[in-house]
XYZ file of C-alpha atoms in Angstrom:
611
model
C 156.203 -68.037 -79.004
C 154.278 -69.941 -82.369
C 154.256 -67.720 -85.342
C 152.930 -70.485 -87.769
C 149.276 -69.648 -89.467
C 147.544 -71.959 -86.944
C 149.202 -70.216 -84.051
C 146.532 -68.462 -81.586
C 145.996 -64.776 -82.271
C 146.234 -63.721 -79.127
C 146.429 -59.774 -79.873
C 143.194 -59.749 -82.010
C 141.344 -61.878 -78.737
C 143.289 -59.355 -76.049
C 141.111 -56.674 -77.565
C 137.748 -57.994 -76.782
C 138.626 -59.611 -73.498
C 137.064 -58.020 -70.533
C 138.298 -55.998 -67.667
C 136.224 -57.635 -65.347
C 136.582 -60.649 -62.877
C 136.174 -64.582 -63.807
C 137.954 -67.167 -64.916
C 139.525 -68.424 -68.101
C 140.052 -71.640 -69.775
C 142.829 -72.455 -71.829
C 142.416 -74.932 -74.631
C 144.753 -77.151 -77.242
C 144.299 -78.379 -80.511
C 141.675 -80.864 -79.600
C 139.588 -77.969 -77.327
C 140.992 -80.217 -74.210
C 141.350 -77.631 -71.247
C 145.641 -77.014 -70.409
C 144.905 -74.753 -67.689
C 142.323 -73.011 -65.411
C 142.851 -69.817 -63.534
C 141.183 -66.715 -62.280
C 141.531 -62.966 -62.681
C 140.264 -59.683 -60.513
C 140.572 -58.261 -64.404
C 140.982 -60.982 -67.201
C 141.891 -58.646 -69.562
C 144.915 -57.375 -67.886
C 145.724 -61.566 -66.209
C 145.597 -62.514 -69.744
C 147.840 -60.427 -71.379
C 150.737 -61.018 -68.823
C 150.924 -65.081 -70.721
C 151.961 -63.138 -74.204
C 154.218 -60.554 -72.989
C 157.775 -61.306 -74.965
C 159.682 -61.577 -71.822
C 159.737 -62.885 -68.339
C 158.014 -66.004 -68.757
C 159.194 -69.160 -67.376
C 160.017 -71.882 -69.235
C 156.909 -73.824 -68.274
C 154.092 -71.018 -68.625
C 155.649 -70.638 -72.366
C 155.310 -74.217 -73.249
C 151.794 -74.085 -72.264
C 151.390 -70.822 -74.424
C 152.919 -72.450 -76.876
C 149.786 -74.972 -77.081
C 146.982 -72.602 -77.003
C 144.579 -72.662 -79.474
C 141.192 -70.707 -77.926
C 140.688 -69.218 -74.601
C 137.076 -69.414 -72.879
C 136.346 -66.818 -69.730
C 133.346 -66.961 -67.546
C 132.623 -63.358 -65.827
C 131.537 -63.144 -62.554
C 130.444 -60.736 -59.778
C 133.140 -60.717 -57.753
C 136.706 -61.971 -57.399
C 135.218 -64.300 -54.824
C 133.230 -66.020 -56.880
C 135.967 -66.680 -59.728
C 138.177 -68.546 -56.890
C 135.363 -70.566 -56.067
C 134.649 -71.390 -59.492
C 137.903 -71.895 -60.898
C 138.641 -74.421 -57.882
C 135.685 -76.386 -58.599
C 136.817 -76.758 -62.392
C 139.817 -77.939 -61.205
C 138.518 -80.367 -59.821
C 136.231 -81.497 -62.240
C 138.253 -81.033 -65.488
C 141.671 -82.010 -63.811
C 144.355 -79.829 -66.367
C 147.620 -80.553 -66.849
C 149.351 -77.368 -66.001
C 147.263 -76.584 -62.347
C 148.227 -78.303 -59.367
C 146.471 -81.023 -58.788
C 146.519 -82.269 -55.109
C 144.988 -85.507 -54.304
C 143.335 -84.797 -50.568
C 139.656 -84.815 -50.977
C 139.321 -88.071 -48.553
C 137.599 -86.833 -45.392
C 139.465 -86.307 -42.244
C 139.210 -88.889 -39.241
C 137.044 -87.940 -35.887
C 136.580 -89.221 -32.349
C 133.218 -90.012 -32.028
C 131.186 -90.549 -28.561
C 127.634 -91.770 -28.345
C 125.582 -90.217 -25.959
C 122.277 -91.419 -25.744
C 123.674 -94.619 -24.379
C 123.493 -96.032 -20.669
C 126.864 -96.511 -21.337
C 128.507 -94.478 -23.919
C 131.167 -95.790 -26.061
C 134.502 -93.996 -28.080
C 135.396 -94.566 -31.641
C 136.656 -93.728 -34.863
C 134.676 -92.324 -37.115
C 135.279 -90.931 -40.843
C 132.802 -89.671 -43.092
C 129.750 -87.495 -42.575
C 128.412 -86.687 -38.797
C 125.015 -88.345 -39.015
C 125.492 -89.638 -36.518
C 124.110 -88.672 -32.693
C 126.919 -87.505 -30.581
C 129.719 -85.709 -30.111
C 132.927 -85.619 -32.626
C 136.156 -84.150 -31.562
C 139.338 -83.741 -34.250
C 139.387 -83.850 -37.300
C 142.614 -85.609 -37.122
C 145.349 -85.744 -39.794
C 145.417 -89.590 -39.802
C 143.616 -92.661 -38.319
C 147.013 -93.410 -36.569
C 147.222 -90.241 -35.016
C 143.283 -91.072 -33.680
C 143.958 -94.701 -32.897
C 146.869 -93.113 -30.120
C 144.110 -90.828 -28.768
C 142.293 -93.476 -28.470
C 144.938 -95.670 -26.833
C 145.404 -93.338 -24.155
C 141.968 -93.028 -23.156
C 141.673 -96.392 -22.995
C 144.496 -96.696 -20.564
C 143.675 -93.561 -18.880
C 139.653 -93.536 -18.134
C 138.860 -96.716 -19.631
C 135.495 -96.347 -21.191
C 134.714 -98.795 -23.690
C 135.758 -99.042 -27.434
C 133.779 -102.012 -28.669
C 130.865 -101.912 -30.868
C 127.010 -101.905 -29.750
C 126.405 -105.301 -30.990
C 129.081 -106.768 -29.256
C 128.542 -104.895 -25.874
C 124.835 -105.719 -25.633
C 125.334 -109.938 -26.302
C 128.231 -110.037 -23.135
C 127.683 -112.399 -20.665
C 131.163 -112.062 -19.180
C 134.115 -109.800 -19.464
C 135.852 -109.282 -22.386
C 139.636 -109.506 -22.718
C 139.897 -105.585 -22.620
C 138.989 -106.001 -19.170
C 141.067 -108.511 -18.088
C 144.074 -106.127 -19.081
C 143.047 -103.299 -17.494
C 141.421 -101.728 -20.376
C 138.095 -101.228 -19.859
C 135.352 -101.466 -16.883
C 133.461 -103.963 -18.016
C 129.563 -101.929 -17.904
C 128.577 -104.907 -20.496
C 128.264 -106.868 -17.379
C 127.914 -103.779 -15.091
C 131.079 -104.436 -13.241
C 130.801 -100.295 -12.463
C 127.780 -98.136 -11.877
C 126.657 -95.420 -14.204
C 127.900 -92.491 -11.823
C 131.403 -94.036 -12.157
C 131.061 -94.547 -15.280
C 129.857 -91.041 -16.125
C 132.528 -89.519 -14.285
C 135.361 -91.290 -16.791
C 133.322 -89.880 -19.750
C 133.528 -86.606 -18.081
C 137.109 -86.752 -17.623
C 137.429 -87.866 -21.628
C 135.495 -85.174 -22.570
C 137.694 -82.674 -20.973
C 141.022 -84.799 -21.789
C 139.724 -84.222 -25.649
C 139.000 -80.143 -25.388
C 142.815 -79.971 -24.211
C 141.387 -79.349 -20.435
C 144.321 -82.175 -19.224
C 145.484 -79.544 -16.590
C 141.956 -79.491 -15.217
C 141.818 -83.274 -15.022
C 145.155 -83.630 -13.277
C 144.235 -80.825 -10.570
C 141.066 -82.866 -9.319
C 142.740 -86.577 -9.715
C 145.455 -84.890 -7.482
C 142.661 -84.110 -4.822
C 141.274 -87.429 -5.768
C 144.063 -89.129 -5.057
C 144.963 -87.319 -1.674
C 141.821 -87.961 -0.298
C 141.893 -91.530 -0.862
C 144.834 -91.850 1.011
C 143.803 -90.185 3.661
C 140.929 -92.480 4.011
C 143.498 -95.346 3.417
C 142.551 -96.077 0.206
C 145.639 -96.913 -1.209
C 144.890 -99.131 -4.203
C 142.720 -96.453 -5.270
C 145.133 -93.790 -4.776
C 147.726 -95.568 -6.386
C 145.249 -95.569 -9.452
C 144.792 -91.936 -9.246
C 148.728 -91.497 -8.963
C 149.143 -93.718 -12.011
C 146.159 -91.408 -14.259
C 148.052 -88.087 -13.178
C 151.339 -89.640 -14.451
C 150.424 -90.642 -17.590
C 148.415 -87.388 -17.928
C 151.314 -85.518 -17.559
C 153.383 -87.917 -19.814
C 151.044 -87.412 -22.562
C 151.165 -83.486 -21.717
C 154.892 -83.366 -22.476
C 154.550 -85.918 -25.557
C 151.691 -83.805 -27.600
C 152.632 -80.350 -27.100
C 149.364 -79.009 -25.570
C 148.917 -75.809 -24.968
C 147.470 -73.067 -22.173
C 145.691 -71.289 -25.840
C 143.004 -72.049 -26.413
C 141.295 -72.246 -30.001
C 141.521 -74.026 -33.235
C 143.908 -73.363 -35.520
C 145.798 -75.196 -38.968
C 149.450 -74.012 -39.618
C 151.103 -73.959 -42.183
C 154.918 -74.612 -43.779
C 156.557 -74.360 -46.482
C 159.804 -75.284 -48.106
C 160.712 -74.714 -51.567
C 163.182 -75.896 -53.805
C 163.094 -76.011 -58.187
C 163.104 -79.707 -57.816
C 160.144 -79.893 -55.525
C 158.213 -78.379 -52.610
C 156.469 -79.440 -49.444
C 153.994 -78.292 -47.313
C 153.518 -79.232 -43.428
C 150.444 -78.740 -42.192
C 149.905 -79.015 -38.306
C 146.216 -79.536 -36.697
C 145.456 -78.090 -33.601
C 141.843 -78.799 -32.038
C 141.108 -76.968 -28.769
C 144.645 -76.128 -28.179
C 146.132 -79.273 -28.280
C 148.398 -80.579 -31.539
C 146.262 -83.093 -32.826
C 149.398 -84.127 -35.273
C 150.964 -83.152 -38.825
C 150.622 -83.948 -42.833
C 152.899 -83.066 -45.300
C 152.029 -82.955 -48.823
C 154.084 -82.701 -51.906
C 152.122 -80.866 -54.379
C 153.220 -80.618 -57.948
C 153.386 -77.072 -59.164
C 153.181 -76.770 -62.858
C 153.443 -72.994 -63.525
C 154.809 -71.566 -59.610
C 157.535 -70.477 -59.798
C 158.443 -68.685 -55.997
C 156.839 -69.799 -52.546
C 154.703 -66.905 -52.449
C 152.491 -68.355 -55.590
C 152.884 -71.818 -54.835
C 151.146 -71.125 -51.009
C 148.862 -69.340 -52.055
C 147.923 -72.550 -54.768
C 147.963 -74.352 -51.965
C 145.709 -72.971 -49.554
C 143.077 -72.360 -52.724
C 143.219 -75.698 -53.719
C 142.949 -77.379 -49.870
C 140.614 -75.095 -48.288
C 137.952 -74.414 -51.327
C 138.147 -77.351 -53.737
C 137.926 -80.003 -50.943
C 135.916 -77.981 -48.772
C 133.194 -80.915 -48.030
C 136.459 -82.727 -47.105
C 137.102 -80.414 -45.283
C 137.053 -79.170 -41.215
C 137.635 -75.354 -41.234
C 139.615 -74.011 -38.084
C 138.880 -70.209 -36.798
C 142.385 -69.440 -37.716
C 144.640 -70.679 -40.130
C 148.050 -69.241 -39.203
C 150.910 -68.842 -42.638
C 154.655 -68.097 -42.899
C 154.350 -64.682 -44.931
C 151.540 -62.749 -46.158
C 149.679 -63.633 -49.452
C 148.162 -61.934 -52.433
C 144.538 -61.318 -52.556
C 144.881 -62.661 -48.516
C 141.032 -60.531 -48.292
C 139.658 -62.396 -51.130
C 140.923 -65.381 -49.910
C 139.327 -64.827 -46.692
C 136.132 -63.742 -47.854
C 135.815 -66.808 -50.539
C 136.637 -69.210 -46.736
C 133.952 -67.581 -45.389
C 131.576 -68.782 -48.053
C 132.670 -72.492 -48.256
C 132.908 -72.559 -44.845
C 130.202 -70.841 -43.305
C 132.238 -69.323 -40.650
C 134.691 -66.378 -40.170
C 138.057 -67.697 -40.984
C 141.194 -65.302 -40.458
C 144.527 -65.542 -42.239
C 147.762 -64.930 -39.814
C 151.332 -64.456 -40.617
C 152.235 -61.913 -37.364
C 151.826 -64.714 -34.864
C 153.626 -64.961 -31.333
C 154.051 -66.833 -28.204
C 152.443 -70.706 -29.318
C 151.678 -69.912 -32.646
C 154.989 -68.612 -33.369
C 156.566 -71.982 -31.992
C 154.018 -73.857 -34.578
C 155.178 -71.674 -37.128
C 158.828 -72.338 -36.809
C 158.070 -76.001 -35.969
C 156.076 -76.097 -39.446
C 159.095 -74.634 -41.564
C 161.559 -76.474 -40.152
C 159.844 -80.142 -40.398
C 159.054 -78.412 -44.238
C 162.401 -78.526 -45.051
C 163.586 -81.906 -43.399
C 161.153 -83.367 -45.082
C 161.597 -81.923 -48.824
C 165.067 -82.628 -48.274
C 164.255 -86.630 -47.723
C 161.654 -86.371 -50.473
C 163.922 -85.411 -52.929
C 166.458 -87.635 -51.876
C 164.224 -90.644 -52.403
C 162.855 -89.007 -55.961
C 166.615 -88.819 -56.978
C 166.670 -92.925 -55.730
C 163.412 -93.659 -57.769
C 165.029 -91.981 -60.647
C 168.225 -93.947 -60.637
C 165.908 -97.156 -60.676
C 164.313 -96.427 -63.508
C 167.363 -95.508 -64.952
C 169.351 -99.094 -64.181
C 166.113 -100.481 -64.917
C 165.952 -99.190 -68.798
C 169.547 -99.989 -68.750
C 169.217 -104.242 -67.843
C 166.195 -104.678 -70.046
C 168.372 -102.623 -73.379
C 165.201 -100.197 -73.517
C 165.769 -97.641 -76.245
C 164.237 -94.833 -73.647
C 163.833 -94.725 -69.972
C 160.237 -95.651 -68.670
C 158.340 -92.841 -67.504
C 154.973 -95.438 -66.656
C 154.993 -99.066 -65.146
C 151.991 -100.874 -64.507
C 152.228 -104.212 -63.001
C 149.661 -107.265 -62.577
C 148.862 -109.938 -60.428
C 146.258 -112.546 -59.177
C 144.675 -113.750 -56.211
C 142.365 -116.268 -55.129
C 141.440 -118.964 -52.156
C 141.868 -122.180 -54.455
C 139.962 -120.379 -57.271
C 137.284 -119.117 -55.042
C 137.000 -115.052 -55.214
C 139.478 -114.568 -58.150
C 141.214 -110.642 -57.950
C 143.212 -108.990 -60.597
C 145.485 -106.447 -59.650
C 146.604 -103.659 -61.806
C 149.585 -101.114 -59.974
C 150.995 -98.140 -61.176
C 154.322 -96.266 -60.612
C 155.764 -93.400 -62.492
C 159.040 -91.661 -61.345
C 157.611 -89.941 -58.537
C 156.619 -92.955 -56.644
C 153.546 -95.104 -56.814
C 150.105 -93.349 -58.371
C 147.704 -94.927 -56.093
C 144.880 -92.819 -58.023
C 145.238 -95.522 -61.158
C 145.112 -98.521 -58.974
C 142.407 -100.817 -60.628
C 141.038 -104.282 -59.235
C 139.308 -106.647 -61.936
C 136.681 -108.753 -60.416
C 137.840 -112.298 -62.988
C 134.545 -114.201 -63.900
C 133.783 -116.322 -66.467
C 136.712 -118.604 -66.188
C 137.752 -122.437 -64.830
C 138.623 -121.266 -61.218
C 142.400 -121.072 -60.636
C 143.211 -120.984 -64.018
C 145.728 -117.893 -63.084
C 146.341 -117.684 -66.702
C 143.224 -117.060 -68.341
C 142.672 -114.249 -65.566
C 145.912 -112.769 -66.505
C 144.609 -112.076 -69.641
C 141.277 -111.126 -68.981
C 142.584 -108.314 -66.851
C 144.993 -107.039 -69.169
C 142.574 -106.903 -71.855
C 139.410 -105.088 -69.737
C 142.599 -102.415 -68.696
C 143.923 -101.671 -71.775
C 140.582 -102.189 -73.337
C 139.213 -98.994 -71.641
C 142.308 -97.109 -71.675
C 141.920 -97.156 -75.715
C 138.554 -95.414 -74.987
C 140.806 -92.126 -73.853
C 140.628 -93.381 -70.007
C 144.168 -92.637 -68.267
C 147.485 -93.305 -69.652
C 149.355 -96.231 -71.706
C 152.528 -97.575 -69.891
C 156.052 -97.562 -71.313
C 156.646 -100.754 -69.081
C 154.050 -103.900 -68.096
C 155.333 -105.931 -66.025
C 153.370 -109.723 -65.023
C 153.575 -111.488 -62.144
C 154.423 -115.214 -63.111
C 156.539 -117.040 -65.656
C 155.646 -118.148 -69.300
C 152.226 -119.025 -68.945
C 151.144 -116.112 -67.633
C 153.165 -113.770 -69.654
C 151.809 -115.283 -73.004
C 148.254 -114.752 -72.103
C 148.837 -110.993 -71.377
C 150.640 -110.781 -74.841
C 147.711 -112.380 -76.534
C 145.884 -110.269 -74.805
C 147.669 -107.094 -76.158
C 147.805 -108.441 -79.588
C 144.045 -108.695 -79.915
C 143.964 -104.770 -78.926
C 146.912 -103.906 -81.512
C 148.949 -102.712 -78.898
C 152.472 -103.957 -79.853
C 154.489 -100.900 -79.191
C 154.651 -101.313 -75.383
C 157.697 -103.431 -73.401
C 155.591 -106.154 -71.477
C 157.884 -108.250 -69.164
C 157.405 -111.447 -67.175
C 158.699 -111.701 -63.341
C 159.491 -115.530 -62.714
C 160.583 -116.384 -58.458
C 163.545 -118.611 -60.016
C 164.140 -122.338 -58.611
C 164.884 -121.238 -55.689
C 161.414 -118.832 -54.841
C 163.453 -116.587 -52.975
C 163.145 -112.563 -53.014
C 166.372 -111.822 -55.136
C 166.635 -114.279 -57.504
C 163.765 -113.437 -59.678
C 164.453 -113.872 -63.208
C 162.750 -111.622 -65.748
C 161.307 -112.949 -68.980
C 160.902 -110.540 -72.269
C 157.556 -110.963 -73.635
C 158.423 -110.640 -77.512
C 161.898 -112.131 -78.327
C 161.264 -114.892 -74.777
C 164.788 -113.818 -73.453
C 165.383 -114.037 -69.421
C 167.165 -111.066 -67.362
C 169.047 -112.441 -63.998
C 169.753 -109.097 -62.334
C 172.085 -109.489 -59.689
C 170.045 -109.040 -55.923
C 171.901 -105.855 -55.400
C 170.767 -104.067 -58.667
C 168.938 -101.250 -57.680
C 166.707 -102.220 -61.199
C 165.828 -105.564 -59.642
C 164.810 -103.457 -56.319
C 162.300 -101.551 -58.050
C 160.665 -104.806 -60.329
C 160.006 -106.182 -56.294
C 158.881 -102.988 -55.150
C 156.462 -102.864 -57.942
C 155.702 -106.278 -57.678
C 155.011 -106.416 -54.609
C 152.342 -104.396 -54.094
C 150.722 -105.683 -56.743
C 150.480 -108.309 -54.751
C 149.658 -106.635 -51.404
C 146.526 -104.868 -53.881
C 145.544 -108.016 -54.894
C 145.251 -109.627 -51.985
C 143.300 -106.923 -50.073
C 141.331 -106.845 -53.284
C 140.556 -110.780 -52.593
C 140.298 -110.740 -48.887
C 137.621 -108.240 -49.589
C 135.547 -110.189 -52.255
C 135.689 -113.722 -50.255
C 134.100 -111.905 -47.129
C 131.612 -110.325 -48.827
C 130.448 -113.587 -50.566
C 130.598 -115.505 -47.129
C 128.812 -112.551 -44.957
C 125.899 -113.043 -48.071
C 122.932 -115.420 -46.867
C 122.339 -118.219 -48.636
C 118.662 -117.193 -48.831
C 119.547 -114.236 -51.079
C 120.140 -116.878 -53.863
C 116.707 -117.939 -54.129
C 114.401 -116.301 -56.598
C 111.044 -114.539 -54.414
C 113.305 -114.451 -50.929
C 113.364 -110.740 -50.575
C 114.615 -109.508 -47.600
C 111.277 -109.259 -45.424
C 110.648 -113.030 -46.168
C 114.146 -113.667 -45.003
C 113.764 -111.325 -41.886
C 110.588 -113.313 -41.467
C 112.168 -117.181 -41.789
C 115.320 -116.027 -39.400
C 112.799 -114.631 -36.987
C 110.466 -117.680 -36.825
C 113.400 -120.614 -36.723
C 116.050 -118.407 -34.769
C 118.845 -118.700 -37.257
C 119.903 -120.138 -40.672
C 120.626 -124.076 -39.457
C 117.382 -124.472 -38.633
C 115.938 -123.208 -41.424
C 118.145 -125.765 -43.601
C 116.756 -128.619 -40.811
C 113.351 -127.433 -41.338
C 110.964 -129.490 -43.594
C 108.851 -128.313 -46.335
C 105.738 -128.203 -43.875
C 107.228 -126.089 -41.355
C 108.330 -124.075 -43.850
C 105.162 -123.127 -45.414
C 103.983 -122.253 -41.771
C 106.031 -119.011 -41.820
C 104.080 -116.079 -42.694
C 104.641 -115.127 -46.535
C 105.834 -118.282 -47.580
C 103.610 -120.200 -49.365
C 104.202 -124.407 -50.021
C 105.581 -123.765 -53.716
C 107.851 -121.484 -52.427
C 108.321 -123.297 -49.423
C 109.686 -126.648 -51.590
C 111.603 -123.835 -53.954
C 113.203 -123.118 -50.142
C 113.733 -126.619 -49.173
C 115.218 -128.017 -52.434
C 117.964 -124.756 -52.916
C 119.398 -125.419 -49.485
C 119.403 -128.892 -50.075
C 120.562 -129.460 -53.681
């Protein structure tokens, strides 16, 4: 505990707290917020940090920093969890547990105002007309759903725009995947029916669906109809294939639950989806707990932080089902109910299917924890051999790499990656749109992006990088240390990754940026490993980041480029010459016949698409 003149006087602040609820805010030396929590009585929460005995090592370097302490009263306990998850999220400190899920959940959307009403994915918000079904815990897991509809009932995928300008059938129907109604190679009633039977296939009503493609199936035989009984025969076999594979089961109801394994190195929670009694599929997260220190206080971080400070991310089940019982479980509850809008129970006495979940959810908890810290302990020994070949006076904690991308200097990307010793932190990916430069001069872009990153992060944005490592050999790696230079930053180990003579993955040769020496790690160092790994999704980044920018610029219309072209004169040219070639054959006369478009703007037309 401090007991230098500046330290925090905690006892003299202890007496005025009050014995209400709310939350608190701690604060350092520079009034930045370490942590955020919240208190049935703040008075009584607050003194348990400056007790002079039972803390763990972490809370007590955290006291150790406090300077002030702010606290926001509120009428209920409710209201504090609600509020302290929302400054969370907003203020992001240090010591709470930040976990990155706010990205909304993946649906299965059907239209059904159409003739013929179509299945998709669909992420984001429900403005859509129709029905959703899910929320599923990834687009794979969505994507399979969608697979086996399509092989089971066959009703179609594709979008609107292509469906209504068929003249033929598409491939989907040439293997068996889809009807064809484009082209209405099946009648509505048909077609209705299979829509039907998707519907209930999506509620977890599979058993239903088998029952009457049994009957289905027997009386087409009867009437010897045997290719369509053989269809039939085929549906109810894959339906019951599918039964087996994704767990359904006779309960009904919606439900998330939840395991948890926990270890001092590291925890992980499993978190399996079930959507009208079916297993929708599982996500495991890997939260890092600064202050938990059991199970009991790291759940019940977890559920606060997944349920209430992502709740418009969020799709709340009835029931959300728990290995043990939690504190302030009621309060928890009650807060759900808020954010939610519905009644939400916490379970932890579960039986029959529930109880299955539960163990299912522990025990894929701790396989997976196990792995995780397996491959942490790999990462670290990386870094390790890494700091090791390049004679680093202290292991890096930060690397950031770069790289560049471009179509023969059209669309130029920069890419800027970042791995610490957890793993890649996709949250401080950056793209650099390069501009103002000879196209494909990769070295000038090089430094350009290095200098708008580290440009900003001199602002106070993010985090500098023990390591920087550039994709590319001398050229490149002198324009990222000029770069650096003109920012005064010196201190930081900036490296160059050549491909060798030879190109190949393995024989890379590194390049120090300061004293021009080259590293040949052998191609089984486990240091090398990690400068590809890094490198290489750089380059993945930067080519998405590319891909992405050339599209855009060729999906643009040339007639956005010219000055008084707004978009109803443009809706107005395509609409009177049918499409953009004939508006480039078009002379200035016929031009000027299109309502809006006068014959100055008309030659202003003419002479951009000709020039």
């Amino acid at each position: 505990m401090p007991t230098d003149s500046n330290a925090f006087d905690h006892q003299t602040y202890l007496k005025n707290a009050p014995e209400l609820p709310g939350i608190y805010k701690m604060l350092d030396s520079n009034a930045d917020v370490l942590y955020v929590g919240k208190a049935k009585d703040l008075k009584k929460r607050l003194s348990c940090y400056f007790r002079k005995q039972g803390l763990a090592v972490k809370t007590q370097a955290m006291v150790a920093r406090i300077q002030a302490i702010e606290t926001v009263v509120t009428n209920t306990e409710s209201e504090a969890l609600i509020l302290e998850q929302n400054l969370i999220k907003t203020l992001k400190p240090p010591y709470n547990i930040l976990l990155r899920d706010d990205k909304s959940y993946p649906f299965i959307y059907l239209s059904h105002k159409d003739r013929f009403p179509r299945l998709a994915l669909h992420r984001g918000r429900k403005n859509q007309t129709g029905r959703f079904y899910g929320p599923y815990p990834s687009a794979g897991a969505a994507r399979e759903t969608l697979g086996i509809l399509q092989k089971i009932f066959k009703v179609r995928q594709c979008e609107d725009s292509f469906f209504r300008n068929r003249t033929r059938p598409c491939l989907q129907y040439q293997i068996n995947r889809c009807k064809a109604p484009c082209v209405d190679l099946v009648d509505e009633q048909e077609y209705a029916r299979d829509v039907q039977d998707s519907v209930r296939f999506l509620e977890g009503k599979s058993q239903e669906i088998i029952f009457d493609l049994i009957g289905k199936m027997d009386a087409a035989a009867e009437s010897l109809a045997f290719e369509q009984a053989a269809t039939f025969r085929d549906q109810v076999n894959f339906l019951r294939q599918t039964q087996e594979g994704q767990a359904i089961s006779a309960q009904r109801g919606d439900a998330d639950v939840l395991g948890i394994a926990w270890e001092p190195g590291g925890c992980c929670v499993i978190v399996i989806f079930v959507r009208q009694g079916r297993v929708l599929g599982t996500r495991q997260f890997h939260p890092d707990f600064k202050l938990e220190t059991t199970r009991e206080t790291a759940l019940l971080s977890f559920l606060a932080n997944f349920y209430i400070r992502n709740a418009d991310a969020r799709d709340f089940p009835a029931e959300i089902v728990i290995p043990f019982a939690v504190e302030d479980q009621e309060v928890l509850e009650t807060t759900l109910r808020e954010v939610s809008g519905k009644a939400i129970s916490l379970r932890h006495q579960v039986r029959s299917d529930r109880k299955r979940w539960l163990e299912l959810a522990d025990k894929n908890a701790v396989q997976a924890l196990a792995v995780w810290l397996a491959d942490k302990k790999n990462i670290y020994q990386r870094f390790l051999m890494l700091q090791q070949a390049l004679k680093m006076s202290t292991m890096p904690e930060r690397i950031e790499c770069f790289d560049i991308s471009h179509t023969m200097g059209e669309g130029t990307v920069a890419s800027c990656v970042v791995f610490d010793q957890q793993g890649a932190v996709k949250s401080d990916y950056r793209r650099f749109n390069i501009r103002d430069i000879t196209p494909g001069d990769d070295y000038a872009a090089i430094g350009q992006a290095v200098e708008r990153r580290y440009a900003r992060l001199l602002t106070g944005e993010g985090k500098m990088p023990d390591l920087i490592l550039i994709d590319g050999g001398a050229g490149q790696l002198g324009k990222a240390m000029e770069s650096l230079e003109s920012l005064q930053l010196t201190s930081i180990t900036v490296v160059g990754v050549g491909k060798g003579e030879t190109r190949k993955p393995g024989m890379e040769t590194l390049l120090d940026g300061v004293t021009g020496k080259e590293y040949v790690l052998e191609p089984s160092s486990p240091a090398l490993h990690l400068v590809q790994q890094v490198r290489d999704e750089a380059h993945r980044f930067a080519i998405t980041g590319h891909r992405q920018r050339r599209e855009g610029k060729r999906r643009k219309s040339t007639l956005e480029d010219i000055p008084g072209v707004g978009a109803k004169r443009r809706s107005a040219l395509l609409k009177y010459f049918g499409g953009l070639q004939s508006i480039q054959q078009a002379t200035v006369a016929e031009l000027s016949k299109v309502n809006g478009i006068s014959k100055a703007l008309a030659q202003e037309i003419h002479d951009h698409l000709h020039s």
